[in-house]
Coordinates of C-alpha atoms and ligand atoms in Angstrom, one line a residue:
X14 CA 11.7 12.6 34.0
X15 CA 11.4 15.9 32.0
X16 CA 8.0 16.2 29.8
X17 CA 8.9 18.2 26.6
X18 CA 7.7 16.7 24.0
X19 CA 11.2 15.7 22.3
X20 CA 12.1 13.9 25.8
X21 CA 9.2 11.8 25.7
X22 CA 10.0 10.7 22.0
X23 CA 13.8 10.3 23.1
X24 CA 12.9 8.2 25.9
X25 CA 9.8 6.2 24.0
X26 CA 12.2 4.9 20.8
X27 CA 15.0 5.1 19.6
X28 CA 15.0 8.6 17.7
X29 CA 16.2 10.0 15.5
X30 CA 15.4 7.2 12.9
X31 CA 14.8 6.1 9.6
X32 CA 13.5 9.0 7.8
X33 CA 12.9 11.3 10.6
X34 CA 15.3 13.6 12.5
X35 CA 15.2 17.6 13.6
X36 CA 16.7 20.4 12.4
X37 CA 16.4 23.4 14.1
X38 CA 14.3 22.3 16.7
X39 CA 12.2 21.1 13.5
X40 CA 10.7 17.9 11.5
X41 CA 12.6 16.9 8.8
X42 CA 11.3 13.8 6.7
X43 CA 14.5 12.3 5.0
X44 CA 16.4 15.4 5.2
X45 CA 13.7 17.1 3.6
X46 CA 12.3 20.6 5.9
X47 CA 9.0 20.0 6.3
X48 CA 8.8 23.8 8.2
X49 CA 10.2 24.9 4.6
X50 CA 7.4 23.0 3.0
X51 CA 5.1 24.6 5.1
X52 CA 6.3 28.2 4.3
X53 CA 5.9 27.3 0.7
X54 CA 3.4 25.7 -0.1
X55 CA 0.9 26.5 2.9
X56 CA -1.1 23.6 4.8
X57 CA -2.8 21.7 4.2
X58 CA -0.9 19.4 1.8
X59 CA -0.1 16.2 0.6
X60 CA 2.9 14.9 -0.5
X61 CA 4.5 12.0 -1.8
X62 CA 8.8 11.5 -1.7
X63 CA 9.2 9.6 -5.2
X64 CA 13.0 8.2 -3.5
X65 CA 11.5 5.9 -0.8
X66 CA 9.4 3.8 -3.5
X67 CA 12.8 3.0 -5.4
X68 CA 14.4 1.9 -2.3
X69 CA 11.7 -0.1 -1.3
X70 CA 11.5 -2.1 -4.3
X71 CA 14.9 -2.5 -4.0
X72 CA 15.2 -4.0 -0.9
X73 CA 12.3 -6.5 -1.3
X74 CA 14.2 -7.7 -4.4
X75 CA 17.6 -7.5 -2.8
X76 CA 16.3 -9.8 0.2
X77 CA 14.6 -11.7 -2.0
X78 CA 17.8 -12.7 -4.3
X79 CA 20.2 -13.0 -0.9
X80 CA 17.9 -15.1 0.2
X81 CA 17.6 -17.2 -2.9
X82 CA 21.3 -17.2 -3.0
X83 CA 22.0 -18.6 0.4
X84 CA 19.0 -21.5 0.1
X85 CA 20.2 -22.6 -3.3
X86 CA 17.1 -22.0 -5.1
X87 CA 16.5 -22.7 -8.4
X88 CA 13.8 -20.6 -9.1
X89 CA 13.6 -16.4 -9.7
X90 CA 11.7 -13.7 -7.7
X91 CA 9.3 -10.8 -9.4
X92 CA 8.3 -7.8 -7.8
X93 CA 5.2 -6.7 -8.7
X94 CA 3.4 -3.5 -7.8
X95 CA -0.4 -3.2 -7.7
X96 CA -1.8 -0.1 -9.4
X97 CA -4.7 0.1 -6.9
X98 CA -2.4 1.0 -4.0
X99 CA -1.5 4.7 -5.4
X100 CA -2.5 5.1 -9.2
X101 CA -0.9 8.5 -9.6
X102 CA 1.2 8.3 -12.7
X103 CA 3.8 10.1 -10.9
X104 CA 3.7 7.2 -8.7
X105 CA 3.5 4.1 -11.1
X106 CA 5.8 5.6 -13.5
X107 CA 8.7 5.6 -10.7
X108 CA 7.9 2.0 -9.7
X109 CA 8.4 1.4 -13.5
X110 CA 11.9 2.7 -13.4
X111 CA 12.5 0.1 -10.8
X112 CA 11.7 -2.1 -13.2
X113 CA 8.8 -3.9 -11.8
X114 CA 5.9 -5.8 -13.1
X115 CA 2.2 -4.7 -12.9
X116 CA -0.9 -5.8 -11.5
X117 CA -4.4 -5.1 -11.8
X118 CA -7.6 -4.9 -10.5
X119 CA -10.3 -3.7 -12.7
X120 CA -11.2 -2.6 -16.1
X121 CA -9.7 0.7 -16.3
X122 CA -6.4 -0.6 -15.2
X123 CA -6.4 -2.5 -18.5
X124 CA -6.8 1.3 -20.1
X125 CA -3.9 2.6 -17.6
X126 CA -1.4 0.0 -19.2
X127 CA -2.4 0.8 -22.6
X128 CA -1.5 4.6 -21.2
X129 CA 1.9 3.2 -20.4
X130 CA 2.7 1.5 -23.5
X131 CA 2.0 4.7 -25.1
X132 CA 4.1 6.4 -23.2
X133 CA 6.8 4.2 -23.4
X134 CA 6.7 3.4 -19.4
X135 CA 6.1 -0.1 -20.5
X136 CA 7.2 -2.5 -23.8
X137 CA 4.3 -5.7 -24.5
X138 CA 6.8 -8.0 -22.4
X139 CA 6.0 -6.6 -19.0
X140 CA 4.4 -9.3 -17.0
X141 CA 1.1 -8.1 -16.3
X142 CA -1.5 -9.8 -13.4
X143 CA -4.9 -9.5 -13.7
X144 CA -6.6 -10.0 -10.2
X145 CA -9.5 -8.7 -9.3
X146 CA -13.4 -9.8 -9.9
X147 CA -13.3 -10.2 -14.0
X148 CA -16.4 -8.2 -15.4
X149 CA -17.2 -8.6 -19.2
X150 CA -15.6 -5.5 -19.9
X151 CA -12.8 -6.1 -17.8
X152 CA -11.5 -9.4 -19.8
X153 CA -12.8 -7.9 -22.9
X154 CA -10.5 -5.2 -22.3
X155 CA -7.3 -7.9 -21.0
X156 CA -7.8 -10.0 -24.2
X157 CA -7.7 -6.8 -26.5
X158 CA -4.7 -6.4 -24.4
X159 CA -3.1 -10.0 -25.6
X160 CA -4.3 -8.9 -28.6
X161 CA -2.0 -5.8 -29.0
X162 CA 0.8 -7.8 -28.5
X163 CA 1.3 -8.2 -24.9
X164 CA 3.1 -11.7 -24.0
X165 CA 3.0 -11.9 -20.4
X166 CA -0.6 -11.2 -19.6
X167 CA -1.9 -13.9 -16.4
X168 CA -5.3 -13.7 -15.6
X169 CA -5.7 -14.9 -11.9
X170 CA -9.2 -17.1 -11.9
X171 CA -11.0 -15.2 -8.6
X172 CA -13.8 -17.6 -9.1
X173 CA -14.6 -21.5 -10.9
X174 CA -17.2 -19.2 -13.0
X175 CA -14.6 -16.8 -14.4
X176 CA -13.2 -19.6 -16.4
X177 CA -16.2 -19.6 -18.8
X178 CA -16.6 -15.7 -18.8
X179 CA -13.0 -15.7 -20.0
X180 CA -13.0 -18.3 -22.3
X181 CA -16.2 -16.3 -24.4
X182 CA -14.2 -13.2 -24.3
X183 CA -10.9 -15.0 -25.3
X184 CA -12.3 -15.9 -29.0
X185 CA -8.5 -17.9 -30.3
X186 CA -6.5 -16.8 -28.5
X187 CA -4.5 -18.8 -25.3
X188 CA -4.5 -17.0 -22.5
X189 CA -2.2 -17.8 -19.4
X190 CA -4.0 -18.3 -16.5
X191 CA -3.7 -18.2 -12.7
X192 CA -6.0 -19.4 -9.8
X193 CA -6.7 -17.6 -6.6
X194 CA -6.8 -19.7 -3.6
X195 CA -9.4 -18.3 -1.2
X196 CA -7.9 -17.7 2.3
X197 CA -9.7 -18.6 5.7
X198 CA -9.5 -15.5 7.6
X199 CA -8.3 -14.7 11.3
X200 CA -9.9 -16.0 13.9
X201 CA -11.1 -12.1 14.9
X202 CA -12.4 -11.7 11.3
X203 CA -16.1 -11.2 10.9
X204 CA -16.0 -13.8 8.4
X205 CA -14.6 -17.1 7.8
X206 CA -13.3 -17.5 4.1
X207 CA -12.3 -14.6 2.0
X208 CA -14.9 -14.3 -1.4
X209 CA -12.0 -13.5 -2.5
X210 CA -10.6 -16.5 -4.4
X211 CA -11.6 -20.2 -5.2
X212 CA -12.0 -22.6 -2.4
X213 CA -8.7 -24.1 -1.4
X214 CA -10.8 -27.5 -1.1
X215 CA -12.0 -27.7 -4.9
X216 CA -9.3 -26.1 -6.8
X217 CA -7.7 -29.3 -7.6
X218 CA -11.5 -30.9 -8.8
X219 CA -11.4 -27.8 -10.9
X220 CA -8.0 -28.2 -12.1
X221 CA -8.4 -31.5 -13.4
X222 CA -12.6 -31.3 -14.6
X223 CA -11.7 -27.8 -16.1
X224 CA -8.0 -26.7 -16.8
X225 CA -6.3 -29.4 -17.5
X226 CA -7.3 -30.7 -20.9
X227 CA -8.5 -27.3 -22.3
X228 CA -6.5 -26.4 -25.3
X229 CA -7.4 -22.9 -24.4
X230 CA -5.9 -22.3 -21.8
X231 CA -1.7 -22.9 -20.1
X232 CA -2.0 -22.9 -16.5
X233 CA 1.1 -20.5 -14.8
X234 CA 0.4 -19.5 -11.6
X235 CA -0.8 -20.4 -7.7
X236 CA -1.8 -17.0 -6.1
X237 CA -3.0 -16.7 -2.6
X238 CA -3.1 -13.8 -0.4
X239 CA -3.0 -13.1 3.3
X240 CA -4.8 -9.6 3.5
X241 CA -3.9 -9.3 7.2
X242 CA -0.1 -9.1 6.1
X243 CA 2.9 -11.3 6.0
X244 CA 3.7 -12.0 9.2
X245 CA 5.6 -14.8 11.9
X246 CA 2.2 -16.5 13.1
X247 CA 1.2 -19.5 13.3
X248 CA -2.2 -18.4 11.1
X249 CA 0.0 -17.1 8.5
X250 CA 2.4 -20.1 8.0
X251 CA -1.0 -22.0 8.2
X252 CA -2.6 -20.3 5.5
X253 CA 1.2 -20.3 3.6
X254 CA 1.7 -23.7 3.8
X255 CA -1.9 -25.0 3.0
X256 CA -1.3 -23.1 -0.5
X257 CA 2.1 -24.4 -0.7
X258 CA 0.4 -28.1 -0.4
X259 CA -1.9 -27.5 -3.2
X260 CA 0.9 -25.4 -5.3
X261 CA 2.4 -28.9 -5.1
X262 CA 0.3 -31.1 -5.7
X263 CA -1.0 -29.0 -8.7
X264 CA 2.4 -29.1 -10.3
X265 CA 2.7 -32.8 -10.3
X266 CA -0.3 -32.6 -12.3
X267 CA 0.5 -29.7 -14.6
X268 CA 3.8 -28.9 -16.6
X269 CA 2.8 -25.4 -17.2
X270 CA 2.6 -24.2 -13.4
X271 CA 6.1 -22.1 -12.6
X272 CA 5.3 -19.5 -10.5
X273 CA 3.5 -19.0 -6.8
X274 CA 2.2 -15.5 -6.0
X275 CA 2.4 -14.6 -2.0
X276 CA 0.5 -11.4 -3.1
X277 CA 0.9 -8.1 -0.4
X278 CA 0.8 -7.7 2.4
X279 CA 3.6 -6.9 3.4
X280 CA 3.3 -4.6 6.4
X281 CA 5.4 -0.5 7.2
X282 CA 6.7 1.5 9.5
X283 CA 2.9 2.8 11.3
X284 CA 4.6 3.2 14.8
X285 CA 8.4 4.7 15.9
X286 CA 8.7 1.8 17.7
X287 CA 7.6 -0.4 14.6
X288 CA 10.1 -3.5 14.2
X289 CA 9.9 -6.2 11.4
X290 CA 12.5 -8.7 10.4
X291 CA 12.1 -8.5 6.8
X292 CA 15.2 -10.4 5.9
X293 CA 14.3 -13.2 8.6
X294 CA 10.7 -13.5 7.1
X295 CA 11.9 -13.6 3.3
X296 CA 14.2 -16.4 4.2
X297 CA 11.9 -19.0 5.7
X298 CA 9.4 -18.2 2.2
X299 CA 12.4 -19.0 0.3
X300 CA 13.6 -22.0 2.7
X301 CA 10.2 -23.4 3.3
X302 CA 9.2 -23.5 -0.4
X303 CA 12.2 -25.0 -1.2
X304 CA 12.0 -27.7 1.2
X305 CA 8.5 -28.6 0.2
X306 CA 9.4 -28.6 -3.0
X307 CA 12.9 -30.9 -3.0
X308 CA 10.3 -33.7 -0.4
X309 CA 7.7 -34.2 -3.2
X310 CA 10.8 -33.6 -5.8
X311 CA 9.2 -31.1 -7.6
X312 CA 10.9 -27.9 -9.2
X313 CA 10.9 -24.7 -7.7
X314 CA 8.6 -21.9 -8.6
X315 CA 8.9 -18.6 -9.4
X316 CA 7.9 -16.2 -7.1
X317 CA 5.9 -13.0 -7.4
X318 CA 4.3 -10.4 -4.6
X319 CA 2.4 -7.6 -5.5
X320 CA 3.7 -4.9 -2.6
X321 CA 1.4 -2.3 -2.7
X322 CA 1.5 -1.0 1.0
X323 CA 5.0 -1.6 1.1
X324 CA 5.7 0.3 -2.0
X325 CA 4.6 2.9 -1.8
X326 CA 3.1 3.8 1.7
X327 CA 6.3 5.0 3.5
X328 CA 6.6 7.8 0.8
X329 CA 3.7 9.7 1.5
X330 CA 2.1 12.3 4.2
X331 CA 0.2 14.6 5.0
X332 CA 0.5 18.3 6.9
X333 CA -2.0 20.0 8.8
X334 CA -1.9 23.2 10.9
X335 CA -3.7 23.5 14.0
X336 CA -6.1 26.2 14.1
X337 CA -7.9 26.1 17.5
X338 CA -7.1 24.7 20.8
X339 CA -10.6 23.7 22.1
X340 CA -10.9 22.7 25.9
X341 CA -14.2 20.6 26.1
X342 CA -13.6 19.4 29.4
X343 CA -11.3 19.3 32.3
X344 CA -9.4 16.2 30.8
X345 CA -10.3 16.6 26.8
X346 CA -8.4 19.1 24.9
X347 CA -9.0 19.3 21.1
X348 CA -6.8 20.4 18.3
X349 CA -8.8 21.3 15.2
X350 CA -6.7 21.0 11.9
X351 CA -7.4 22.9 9.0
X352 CA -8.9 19.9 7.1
X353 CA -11.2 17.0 7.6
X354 CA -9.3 13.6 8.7
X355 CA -12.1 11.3 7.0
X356 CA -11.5 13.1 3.7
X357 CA -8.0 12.8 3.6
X358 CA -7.2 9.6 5.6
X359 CA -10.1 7.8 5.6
X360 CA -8.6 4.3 6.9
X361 CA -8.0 6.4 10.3
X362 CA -12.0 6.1 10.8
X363 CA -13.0 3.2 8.5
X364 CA -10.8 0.7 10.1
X365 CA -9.4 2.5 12.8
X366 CA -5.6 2.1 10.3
X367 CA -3.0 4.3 12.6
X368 CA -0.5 6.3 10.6
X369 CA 3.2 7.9 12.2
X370 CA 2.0 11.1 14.0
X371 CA 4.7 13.8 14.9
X372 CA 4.1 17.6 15.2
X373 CA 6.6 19.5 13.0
X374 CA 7.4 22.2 15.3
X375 CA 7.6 23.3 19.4
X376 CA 9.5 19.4 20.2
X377 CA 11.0 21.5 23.1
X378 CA 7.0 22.1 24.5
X379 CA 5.4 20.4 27.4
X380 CA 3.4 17.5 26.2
X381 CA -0.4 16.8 26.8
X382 CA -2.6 14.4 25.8
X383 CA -4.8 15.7 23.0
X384 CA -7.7 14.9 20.8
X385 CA -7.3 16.1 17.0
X386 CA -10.5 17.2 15.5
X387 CA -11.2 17.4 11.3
X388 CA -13.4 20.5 10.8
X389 CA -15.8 18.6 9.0
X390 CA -19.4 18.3 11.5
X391 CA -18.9 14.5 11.5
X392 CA -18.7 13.5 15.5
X393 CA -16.6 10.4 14.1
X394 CA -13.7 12.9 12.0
X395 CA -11.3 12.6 14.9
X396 CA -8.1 10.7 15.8
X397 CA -7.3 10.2 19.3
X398 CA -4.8 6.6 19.8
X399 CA -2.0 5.3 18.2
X400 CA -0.4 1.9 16.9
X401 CA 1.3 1.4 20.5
X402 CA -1.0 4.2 22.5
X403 CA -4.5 4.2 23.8
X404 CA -4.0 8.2 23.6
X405 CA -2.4 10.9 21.3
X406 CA 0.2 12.9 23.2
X407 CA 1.7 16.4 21.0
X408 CA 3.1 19.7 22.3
X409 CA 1.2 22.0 24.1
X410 CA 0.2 24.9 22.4
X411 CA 0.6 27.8 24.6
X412 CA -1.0 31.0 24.4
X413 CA 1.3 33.6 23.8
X414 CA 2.7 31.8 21.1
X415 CA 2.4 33.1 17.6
X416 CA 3.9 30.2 15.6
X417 CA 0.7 27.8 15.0
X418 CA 1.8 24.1 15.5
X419 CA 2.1 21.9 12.8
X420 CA 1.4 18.3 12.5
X421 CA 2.2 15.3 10.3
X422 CA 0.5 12.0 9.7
X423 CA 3.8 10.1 8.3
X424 CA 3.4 6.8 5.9
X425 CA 0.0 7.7 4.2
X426 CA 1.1 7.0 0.6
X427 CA -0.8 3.6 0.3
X428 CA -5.1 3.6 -0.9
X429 CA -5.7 6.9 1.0
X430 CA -6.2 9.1 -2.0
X431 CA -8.1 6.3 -4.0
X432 CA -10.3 5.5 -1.1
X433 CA -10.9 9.1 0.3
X434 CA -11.7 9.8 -4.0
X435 CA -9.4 12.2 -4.1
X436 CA -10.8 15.5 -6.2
X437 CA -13.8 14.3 -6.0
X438 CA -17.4 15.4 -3.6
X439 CA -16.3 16.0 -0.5
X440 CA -17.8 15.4 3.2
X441 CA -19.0 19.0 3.8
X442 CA -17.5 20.5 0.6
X443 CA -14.1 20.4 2.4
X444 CA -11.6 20.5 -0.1
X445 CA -9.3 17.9 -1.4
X446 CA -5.6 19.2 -0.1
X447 CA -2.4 20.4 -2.3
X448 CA -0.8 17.8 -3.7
X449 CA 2.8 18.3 -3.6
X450 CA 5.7 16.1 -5.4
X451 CA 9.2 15.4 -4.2
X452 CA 12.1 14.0 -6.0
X453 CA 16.0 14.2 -5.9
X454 CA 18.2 14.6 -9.0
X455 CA 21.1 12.7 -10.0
X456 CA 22.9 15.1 -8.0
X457 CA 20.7 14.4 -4.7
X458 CA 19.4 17.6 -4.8
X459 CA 15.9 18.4 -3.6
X460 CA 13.1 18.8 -6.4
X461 CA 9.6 19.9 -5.0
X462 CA 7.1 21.1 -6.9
X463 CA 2.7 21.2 -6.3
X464 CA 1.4 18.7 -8.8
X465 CA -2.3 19.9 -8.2
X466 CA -3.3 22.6 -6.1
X467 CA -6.5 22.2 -3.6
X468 CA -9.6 21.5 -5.1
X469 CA -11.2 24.8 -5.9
X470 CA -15.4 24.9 -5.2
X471 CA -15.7 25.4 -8.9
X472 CA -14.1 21.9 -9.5
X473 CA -16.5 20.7 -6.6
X474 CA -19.4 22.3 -7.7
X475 CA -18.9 21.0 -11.6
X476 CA -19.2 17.2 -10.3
X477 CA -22.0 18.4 -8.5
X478 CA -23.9 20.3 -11.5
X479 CA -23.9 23.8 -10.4
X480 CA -22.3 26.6 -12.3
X481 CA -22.8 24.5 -16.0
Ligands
PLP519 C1 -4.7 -9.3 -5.1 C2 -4.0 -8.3 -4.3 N1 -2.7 -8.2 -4.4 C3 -2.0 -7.3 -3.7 C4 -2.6 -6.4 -2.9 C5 -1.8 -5.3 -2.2 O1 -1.8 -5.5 -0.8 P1 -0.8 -4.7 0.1 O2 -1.1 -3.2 -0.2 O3 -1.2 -5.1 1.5 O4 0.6 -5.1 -0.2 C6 -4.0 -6.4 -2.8 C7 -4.7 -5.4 -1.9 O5 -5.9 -5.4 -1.8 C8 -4.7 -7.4 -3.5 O6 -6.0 -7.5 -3.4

């Protein structure tokens, strides 16, 4: 057994793979030189590779319609993508290309498609889905929305009392509504039913006391969501085909109802040795929902999912540089990187998320199992396990080398910069990173360019009052 670092990945998975390879002894992130990022633009950074969203969407959709195809089914898939997932308009806007429909999740999403339209991203046909809890403002804002002309606007009911909010904010108009069945959580959950949602056990009482007869309203959708992901177990096919039951029996009821919305959740690539059968998973939706549908002879629904992981998560990462080596102990070596980890991944600490970690440079060193440190003071701004690893192994860095060593969290495109408030206050004023942007042209040329630099202490101090 050898111990560079490169053997131990070579003999761990299967590498190179999807996405990553070496040049040079060097990371490379779909052919793209991360060492030549680095010498341009400095660490830390961000960035996000626009190409992987497209492909993404397009091989949801394409399993989606094979499997469609090869069950017979009668009715159509929609891919939607949820803003809240990455809200950079760099981001949305190349979802858009893909053609995709939107949902939201709050009031100011409502003022992000309005951005759109104007910008042309978006005509008033696009489907829009409005989760989320529904504030005043918020379905103020969505019936002003209907109002402009939008056609496809479905606001998914989160709870029974949402009903009578919207129908005081709707004034004349219809609106096309949805209803979100409420999930019972895993059994390792520190809860049993989401709040998310209406009970599964009154939705049809509700149905038929509230929906049903009210002039007001056309009833279009089922939505449920599995927030621990799509996924071959028995809990998910449990909570799948309990919505599936009530989808049904709803539609017997209701003309109007078309479509059933799975949601997200569907999971990426957050270990080497990650392995998901996509295509084998797509199929039994499509053939289980079929053969519900064709026992109680009742059409087949549409069906939507709002990816937001999937879409966009594989596109983004993030660099560091090492700056110290700090032996604490006989067995616990630290590597400080030039930024804080809580700041700029903060699902790594909040619920212990794991992200692809590789070190850019010195593959052909020795490993060693290491602790990585952010420099903020916080004891808990530290990453030390992966997905399929109780421990973090990376190259040692050896001290006559002048070459610091670089590292890469891979896959971080999804909720990090929303949650972490990206350009925002800071945990110990450590600034928000570059923020880099990478696209191909028609030609598959490279295009990389800094879409905001880091956050100077004049931006921080602003929010903060100083300096007025
Ligand atoms: C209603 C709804 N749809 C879709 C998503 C996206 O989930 P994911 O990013 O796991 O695909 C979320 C995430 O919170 C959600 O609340």
């Amino acid at each position: 057994m050898k111990n560079t670092y490169f053997d131990l990945i070579d003999q761990s998975y299967y590498f190179p793979q999807e996405g990553f390879d070496l040049k040079n002894g060097n990371l490379t992130f779909h052919g793209i030189s991360l060492k030549h990022l680095i010498d341009k633009y400095g660490t830390p950074f961000r960035f996000i590779y626009l190409p992987k969203i497209g492909d993404q969407i397009k091989k949801a959709r394409n399993l989606f319609n094979r499997a469609i195809k090869k069950n017979n089914y009668k009715g159509k898939y929609h891919y939607c993508y949820c803003t809240k997932c990455n809200h950079f308009s760099h981001v949305v806007s190349e979802a858009l290309k893909h053609n995709v429909h939107l949902e939201t999740s709050s009031s100011f999403d409502i003022d992000l498609i309005i951005n759109l339209l104007k910008d042309k991203k978006i005509d008033k046909k696009r489907t829009v889905i409005c989760n989320g809890y529904k504030t005043i403002d918020y379905l103020k804002k969505i019936v002003a929305l209907q109002e402009m002309g939008f056609t496809n606007i479905v606001v998914v009911l989160d709870s029974k009392t949402e009903l009578e909010r919207l129908m005081n904010a709707a004034g004349n108009n219809k609106i096309k509504i949805g209803m979100r069945m409420a999930i019972n959580e895993e059994p390792q959950s520190s809860y049993y039913t989401s709040r998310l949602g209406i009970r599964s056990n009154e939705l049809i009482d509700f149905f038929n006391e509230k929906i049903k007869d009210n002039p007001m309203v056309e009833f279009k959708m089922l939505h449920f969501f599995v927030d621990s992901g799509i996924k071959d177990s028995l809990y998910y096919w449990g909570e799948f085909k309990k919505a599936l039951k009530i989808y049904i029996d709803l539609k017997k009821e209701c003309d109007s109802l078309d479509s059933f919305n799975l949601g997200g959740g569907f999971p990426i690539r957050n270990n080497l040795g990650f392995e998901y059968d996509y295509e084998g998973i797509i199929n039994e939706i499509i053939k289980n929902i079929k053969s519900a549908c064709e026992n109680d002879n009742v059409p087949e629904p549409d069906i939507y999912t709002e990816f937001g992981k999937y879409t966009v998560g594989e596109s983004g990462a993030i660099i560091f540089k090492v700056l110290e080596k700090k032996d604490q102990n006989d067995a616990e070596i630290w590597y400080l990187i030039d930024n804080s980890l809580m700041n700029t991944i903060p699902d790594s600490w909040s619920i212990h998320e794991k992200f692809i970690l590789l070190p850019v440079n010195k593959w052909e060193n020795e490993y060693k199992r290491v602790n990585i440190g952010g420099i903020s003071c916080d004891h808990s701004d530290y990453y030390n396990s992966e997905d399929l690893n109780q421990e973090v192994l990376l190259p040692n860095m050896n001290d006559d080398e002048e070459e610091p060593l670089y590292l890469g969290f891979f896959h971080t495109g999804a909720y990090q910069d929303a949650i972490s408030g990206y350009g925002g206050i800071k945990h110990c004023l450590i600034p928000s990173p570059k923020h880099v942007i990478i696209d191909r042209d028609e030609k598959g040329n490279i295009i990389d360019y800094v879409y905001r630099n880091e956050q100077s202490f004049e931006e921080m101090f602003k929010i903060l009052g100083y300096n007025k």
